[in-house]
mmCIF file of C-alpha atoms in Angstrom:
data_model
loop_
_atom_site.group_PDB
_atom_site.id
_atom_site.type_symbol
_atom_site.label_atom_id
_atom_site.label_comp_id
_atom_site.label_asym_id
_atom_site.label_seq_id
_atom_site.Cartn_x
_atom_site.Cartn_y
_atom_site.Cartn_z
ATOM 1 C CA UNK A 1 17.681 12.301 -1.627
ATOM 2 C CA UNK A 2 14.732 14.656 -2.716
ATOM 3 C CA UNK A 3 12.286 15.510 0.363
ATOM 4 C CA UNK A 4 8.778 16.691 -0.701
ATOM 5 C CA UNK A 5 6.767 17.748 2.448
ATOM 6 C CA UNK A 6 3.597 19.769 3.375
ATOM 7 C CA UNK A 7 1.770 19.398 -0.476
ATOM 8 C CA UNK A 8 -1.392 19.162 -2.221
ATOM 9 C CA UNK A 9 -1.717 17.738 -5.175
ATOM 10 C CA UNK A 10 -5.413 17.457 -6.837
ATOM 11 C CA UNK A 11 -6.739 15.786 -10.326
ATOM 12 C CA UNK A 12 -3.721 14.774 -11.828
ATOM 13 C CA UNK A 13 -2.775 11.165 -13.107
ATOM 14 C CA UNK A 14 -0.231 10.704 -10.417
ATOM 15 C CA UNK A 15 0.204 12.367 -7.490
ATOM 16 C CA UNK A 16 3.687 11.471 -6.884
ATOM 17 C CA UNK A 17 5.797 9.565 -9.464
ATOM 18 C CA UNK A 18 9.207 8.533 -8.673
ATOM 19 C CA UNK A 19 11.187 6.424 -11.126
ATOM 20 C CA UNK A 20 14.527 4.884 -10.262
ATOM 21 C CA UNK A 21 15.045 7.112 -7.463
ATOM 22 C CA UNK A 22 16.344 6.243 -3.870
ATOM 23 C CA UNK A 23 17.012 8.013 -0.612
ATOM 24 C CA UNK A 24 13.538 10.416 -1.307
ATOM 25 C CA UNK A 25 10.967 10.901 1.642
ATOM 26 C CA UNK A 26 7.822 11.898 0.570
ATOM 27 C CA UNK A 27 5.678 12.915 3.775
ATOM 28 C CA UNK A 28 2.868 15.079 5.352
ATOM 29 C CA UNK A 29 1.339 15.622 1.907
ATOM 30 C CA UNK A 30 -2.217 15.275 0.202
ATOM 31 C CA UNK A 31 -2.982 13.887 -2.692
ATOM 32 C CA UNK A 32 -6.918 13.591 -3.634
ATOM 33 C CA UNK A 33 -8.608 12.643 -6.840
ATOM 34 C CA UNK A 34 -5.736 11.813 -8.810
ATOM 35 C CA UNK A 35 -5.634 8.576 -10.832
ATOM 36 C CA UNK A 36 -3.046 7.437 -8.331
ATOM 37 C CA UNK A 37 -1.532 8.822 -5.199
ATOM 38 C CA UNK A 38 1.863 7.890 -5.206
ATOM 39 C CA UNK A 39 3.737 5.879 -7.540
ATOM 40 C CA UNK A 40 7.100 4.150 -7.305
ATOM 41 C CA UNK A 41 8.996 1.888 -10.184
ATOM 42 C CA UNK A 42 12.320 0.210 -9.722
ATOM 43 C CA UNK A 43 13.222 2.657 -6.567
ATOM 44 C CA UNK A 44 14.605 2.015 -3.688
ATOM 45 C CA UNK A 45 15.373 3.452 0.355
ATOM 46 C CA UNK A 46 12.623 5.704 0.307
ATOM 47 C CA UNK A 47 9.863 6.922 3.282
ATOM 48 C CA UNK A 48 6.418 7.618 2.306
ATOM 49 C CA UNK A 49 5.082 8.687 5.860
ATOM 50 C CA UNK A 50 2.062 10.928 7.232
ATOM 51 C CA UNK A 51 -0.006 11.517 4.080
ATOM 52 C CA UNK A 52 -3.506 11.918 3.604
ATOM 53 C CA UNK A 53 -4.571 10.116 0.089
ATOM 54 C CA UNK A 54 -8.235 10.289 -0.709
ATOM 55 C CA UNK A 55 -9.905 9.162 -3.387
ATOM 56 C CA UNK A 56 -7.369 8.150 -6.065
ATOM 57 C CA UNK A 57 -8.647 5.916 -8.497
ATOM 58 C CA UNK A 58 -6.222 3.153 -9.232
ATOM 59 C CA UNK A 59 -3.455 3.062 -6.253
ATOM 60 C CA UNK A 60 -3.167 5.101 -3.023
ATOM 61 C CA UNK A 61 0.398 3.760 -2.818
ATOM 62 C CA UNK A 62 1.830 1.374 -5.765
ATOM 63 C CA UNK A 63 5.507 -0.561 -5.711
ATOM 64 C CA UNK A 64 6.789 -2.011 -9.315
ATOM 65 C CA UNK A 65 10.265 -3.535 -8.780
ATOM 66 C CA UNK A 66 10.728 -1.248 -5.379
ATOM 67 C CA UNK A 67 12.870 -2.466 -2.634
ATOM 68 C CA UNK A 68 13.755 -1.655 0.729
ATOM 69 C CA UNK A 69 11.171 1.400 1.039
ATOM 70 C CA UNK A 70 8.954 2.020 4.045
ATOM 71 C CA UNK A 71 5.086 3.411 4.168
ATOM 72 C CA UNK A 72 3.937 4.314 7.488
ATOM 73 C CA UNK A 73 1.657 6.551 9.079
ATOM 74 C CA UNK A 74 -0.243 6.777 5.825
ATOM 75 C CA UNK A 75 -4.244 7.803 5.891
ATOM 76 C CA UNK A 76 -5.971 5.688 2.705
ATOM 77 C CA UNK A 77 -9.106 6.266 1.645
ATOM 78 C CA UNK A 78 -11.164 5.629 -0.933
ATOM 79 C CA UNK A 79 -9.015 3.521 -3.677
ATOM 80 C CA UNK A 80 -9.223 0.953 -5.842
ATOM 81 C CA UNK A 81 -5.858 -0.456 -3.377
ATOM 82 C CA UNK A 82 -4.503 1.244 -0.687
ATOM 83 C CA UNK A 83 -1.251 0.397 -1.136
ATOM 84 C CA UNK A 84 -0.344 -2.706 -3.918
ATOM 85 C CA UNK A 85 2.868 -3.717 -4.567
ATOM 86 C CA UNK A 86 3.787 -5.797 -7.711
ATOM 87 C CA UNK A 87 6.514 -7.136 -9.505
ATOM 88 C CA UNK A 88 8.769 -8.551 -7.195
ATOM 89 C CA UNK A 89 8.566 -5.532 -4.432
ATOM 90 C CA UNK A 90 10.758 -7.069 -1.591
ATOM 91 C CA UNK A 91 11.871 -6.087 1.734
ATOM 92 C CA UNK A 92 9.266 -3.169 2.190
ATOM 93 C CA UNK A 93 8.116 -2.405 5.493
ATOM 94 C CA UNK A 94 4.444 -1.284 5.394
ATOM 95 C CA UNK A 95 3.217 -0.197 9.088
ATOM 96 C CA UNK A 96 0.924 2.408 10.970
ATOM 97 C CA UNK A 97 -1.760 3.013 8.056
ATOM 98 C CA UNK A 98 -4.673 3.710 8.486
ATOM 99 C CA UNK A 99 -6.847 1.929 5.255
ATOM 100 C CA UNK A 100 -10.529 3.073 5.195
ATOM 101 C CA UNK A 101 -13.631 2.032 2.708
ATOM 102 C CA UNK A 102 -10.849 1.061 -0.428
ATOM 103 C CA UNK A 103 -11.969 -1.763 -2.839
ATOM 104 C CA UNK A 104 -8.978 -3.868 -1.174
ATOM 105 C CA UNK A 105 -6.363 -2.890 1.290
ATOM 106 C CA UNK A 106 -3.175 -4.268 0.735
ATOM 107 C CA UNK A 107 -2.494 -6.706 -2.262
ATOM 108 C CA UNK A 108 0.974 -8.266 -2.999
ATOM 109 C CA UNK A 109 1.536 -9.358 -6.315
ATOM 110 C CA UNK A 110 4.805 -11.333 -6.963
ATOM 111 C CA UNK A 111 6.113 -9.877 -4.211
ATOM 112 C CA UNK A 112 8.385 -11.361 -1.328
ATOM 113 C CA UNK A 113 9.806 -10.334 2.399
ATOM 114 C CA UNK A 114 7.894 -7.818 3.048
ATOM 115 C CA UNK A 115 6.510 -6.728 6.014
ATOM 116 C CA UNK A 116 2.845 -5.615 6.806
ATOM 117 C CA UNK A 117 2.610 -5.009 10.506
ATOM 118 C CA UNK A 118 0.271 -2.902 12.811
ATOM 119 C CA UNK A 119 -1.966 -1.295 9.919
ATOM 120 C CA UNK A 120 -5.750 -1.078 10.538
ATOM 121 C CA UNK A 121 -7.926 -1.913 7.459
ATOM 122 C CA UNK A 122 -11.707 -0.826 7.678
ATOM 123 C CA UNK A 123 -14.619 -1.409 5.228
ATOM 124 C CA UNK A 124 -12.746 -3.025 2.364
ATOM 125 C CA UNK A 125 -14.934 -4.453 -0.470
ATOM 126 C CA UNK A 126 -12.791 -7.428 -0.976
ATOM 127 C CA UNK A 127 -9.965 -8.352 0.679
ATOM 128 C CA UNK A 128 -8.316 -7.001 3.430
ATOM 129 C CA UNK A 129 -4.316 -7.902 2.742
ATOM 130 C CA UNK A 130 -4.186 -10.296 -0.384
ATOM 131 C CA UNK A 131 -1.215 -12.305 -1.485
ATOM 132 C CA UNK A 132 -1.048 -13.897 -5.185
ATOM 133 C CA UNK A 133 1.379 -14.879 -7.311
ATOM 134 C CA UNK A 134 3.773 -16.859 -5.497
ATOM 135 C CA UNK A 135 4.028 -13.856 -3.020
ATOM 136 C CA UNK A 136 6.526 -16.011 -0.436
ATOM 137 C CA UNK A 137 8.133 -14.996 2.671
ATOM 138 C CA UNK A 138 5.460 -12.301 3.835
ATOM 139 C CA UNK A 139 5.144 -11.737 7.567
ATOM 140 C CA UNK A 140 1.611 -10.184 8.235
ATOM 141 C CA UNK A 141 1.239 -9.499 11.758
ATOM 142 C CA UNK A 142 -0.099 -6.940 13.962
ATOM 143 C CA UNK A 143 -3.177 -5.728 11.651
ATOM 144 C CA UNK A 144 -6.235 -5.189 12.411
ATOM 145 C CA UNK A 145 -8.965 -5.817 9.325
ATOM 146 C CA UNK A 146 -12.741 -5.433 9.792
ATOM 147 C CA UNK A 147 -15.858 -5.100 8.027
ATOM 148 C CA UNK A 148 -14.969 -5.952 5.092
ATOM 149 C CA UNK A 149 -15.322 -9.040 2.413
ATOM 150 C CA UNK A 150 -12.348 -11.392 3.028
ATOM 151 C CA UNK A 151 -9.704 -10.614 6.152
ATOM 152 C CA UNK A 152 -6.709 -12.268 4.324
ATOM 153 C CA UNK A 153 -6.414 -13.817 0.759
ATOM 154 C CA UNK A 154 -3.530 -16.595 0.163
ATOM 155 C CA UNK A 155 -4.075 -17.375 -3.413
ATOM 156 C CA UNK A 156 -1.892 -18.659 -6.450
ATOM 157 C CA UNK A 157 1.268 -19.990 -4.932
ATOM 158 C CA UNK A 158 1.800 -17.995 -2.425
ATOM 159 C CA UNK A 159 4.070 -19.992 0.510
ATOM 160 C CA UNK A 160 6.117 -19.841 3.412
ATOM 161 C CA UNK A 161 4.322 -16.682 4.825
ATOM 162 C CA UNK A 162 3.857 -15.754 8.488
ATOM 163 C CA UNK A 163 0.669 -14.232 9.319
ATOM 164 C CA UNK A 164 0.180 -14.075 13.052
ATOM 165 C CA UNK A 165 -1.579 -12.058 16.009
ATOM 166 C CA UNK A 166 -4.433 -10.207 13.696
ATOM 167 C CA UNK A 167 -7.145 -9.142 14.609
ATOM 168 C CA UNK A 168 -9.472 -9.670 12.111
ATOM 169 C CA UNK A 169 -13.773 -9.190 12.486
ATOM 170 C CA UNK A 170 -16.745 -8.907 11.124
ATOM 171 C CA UNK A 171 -15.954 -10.121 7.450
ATOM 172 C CA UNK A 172 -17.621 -12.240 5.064
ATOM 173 C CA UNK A 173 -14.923 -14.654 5.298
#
C-alpha cells in the first residue's frame, strides 16, 4: 500500500523493483536509461499508471508470477519490451499505453487471462503483441499496432485467445 508518485529515476539497474508486494501504485514517474523500468515478481493489486519510461534496456514494464495488477496510461519508448509479462502473469489488465520504436511491444510468456485492450504500438522491430508458451485465454482487443515487423505473434501453444477489433497497418506481416 506504498504510493510512489512524481519521480525520476536515471542509470540504475531497475527503476522500480517491487517484490511480493500488493496494494502499491506506482504513477506519474520517469524512469530513463535504467536496465529496466519497472519490475514486478510474485506481486499482486498494484497500478502502474502515467509514467514516462525511455530507454531502458531490458523491460519498460516486466510481470514474473504477478497477478491482478493494472498498467495504463504508460508512455514506452525505446526498450527491448515495453511491457513483457512471464511466468504465469494472469488477470492483468494492460490498457491506454502508448508503445513507441521498442524492439517488441507487448510479449506474453506463459501467461493467461490477461487483458491487452486500447494500447497503440508504433515502430516495433518485431512484433507488435506476441503470445508464446501456451499463453491461453488472452483477449487482445482494441489496439492499434503499426509500422512495425509482425502485428500479432501466436506461437508455441498458445490457444483459446480472443483477439478482435485491431487495428493493425503497415507491417511486414
Amino acid at each position: 500500500n506504498v504510493t510512489v508518485e512524481n519521480t525520476q529515476i536515471q542509470d540504475f539497474t531497475y527503476g522500480f523493483w517491487l517484490n511480493s508486494s500488493s496494494g502499491n501504485s506506482i504513477s506519474e514517474n520517469n524512469a530513463t536509461n535504467n536496465s529496466y523500468g519497472i519490475w514486478l515478481i510474485s506481486s499482486s493489486d498494484n497500478i502502474i499508471g502515467e509514467n514516462n519510461l525511455t530507454a531502458n534496456g531490458g523491460h519498460g514494464v516486466y510481470l514474473s508470477s504477478s497477478s491482478n495488477d493494472s498498467i495504463n496510461g504508460n508512455n514506452i519508448e525505446k526498450s527491448v519490451s515495453g511491457v513483457y509479462l512471464s511466468s504465469s502473469s494472469s488477470n492483468n489488465s494492460i490498457s491506454g499505453n502508448n508503445l513507441t520504436n521498442n524492439a517488441y511491444g507487448f510479449s506474453l510468456y506463459s501467461s493467461s487471462n490477461n487483458s491487452v485492450s486500447g494500447n497503440n504500438i508504433t515502430l516495433t522491430g518485431y512484433d507488435g503483441i506476441a503470445l508464446y508458451s501456451s499463453s491461453s485465454n488472452n483477449s487482445i482487443g482494441g489496439n492499434i499496432i503499426v509500422n512495425g515487423f509482425s502485428g500479432v505473434l501466436l506461437d508455441n501453444s498458445s490457444s483459446s485467445n480472443i483477439v478482435s477489433e485491431n487495428t493493425i497497418a503497415n507491417n511486414n506481416i
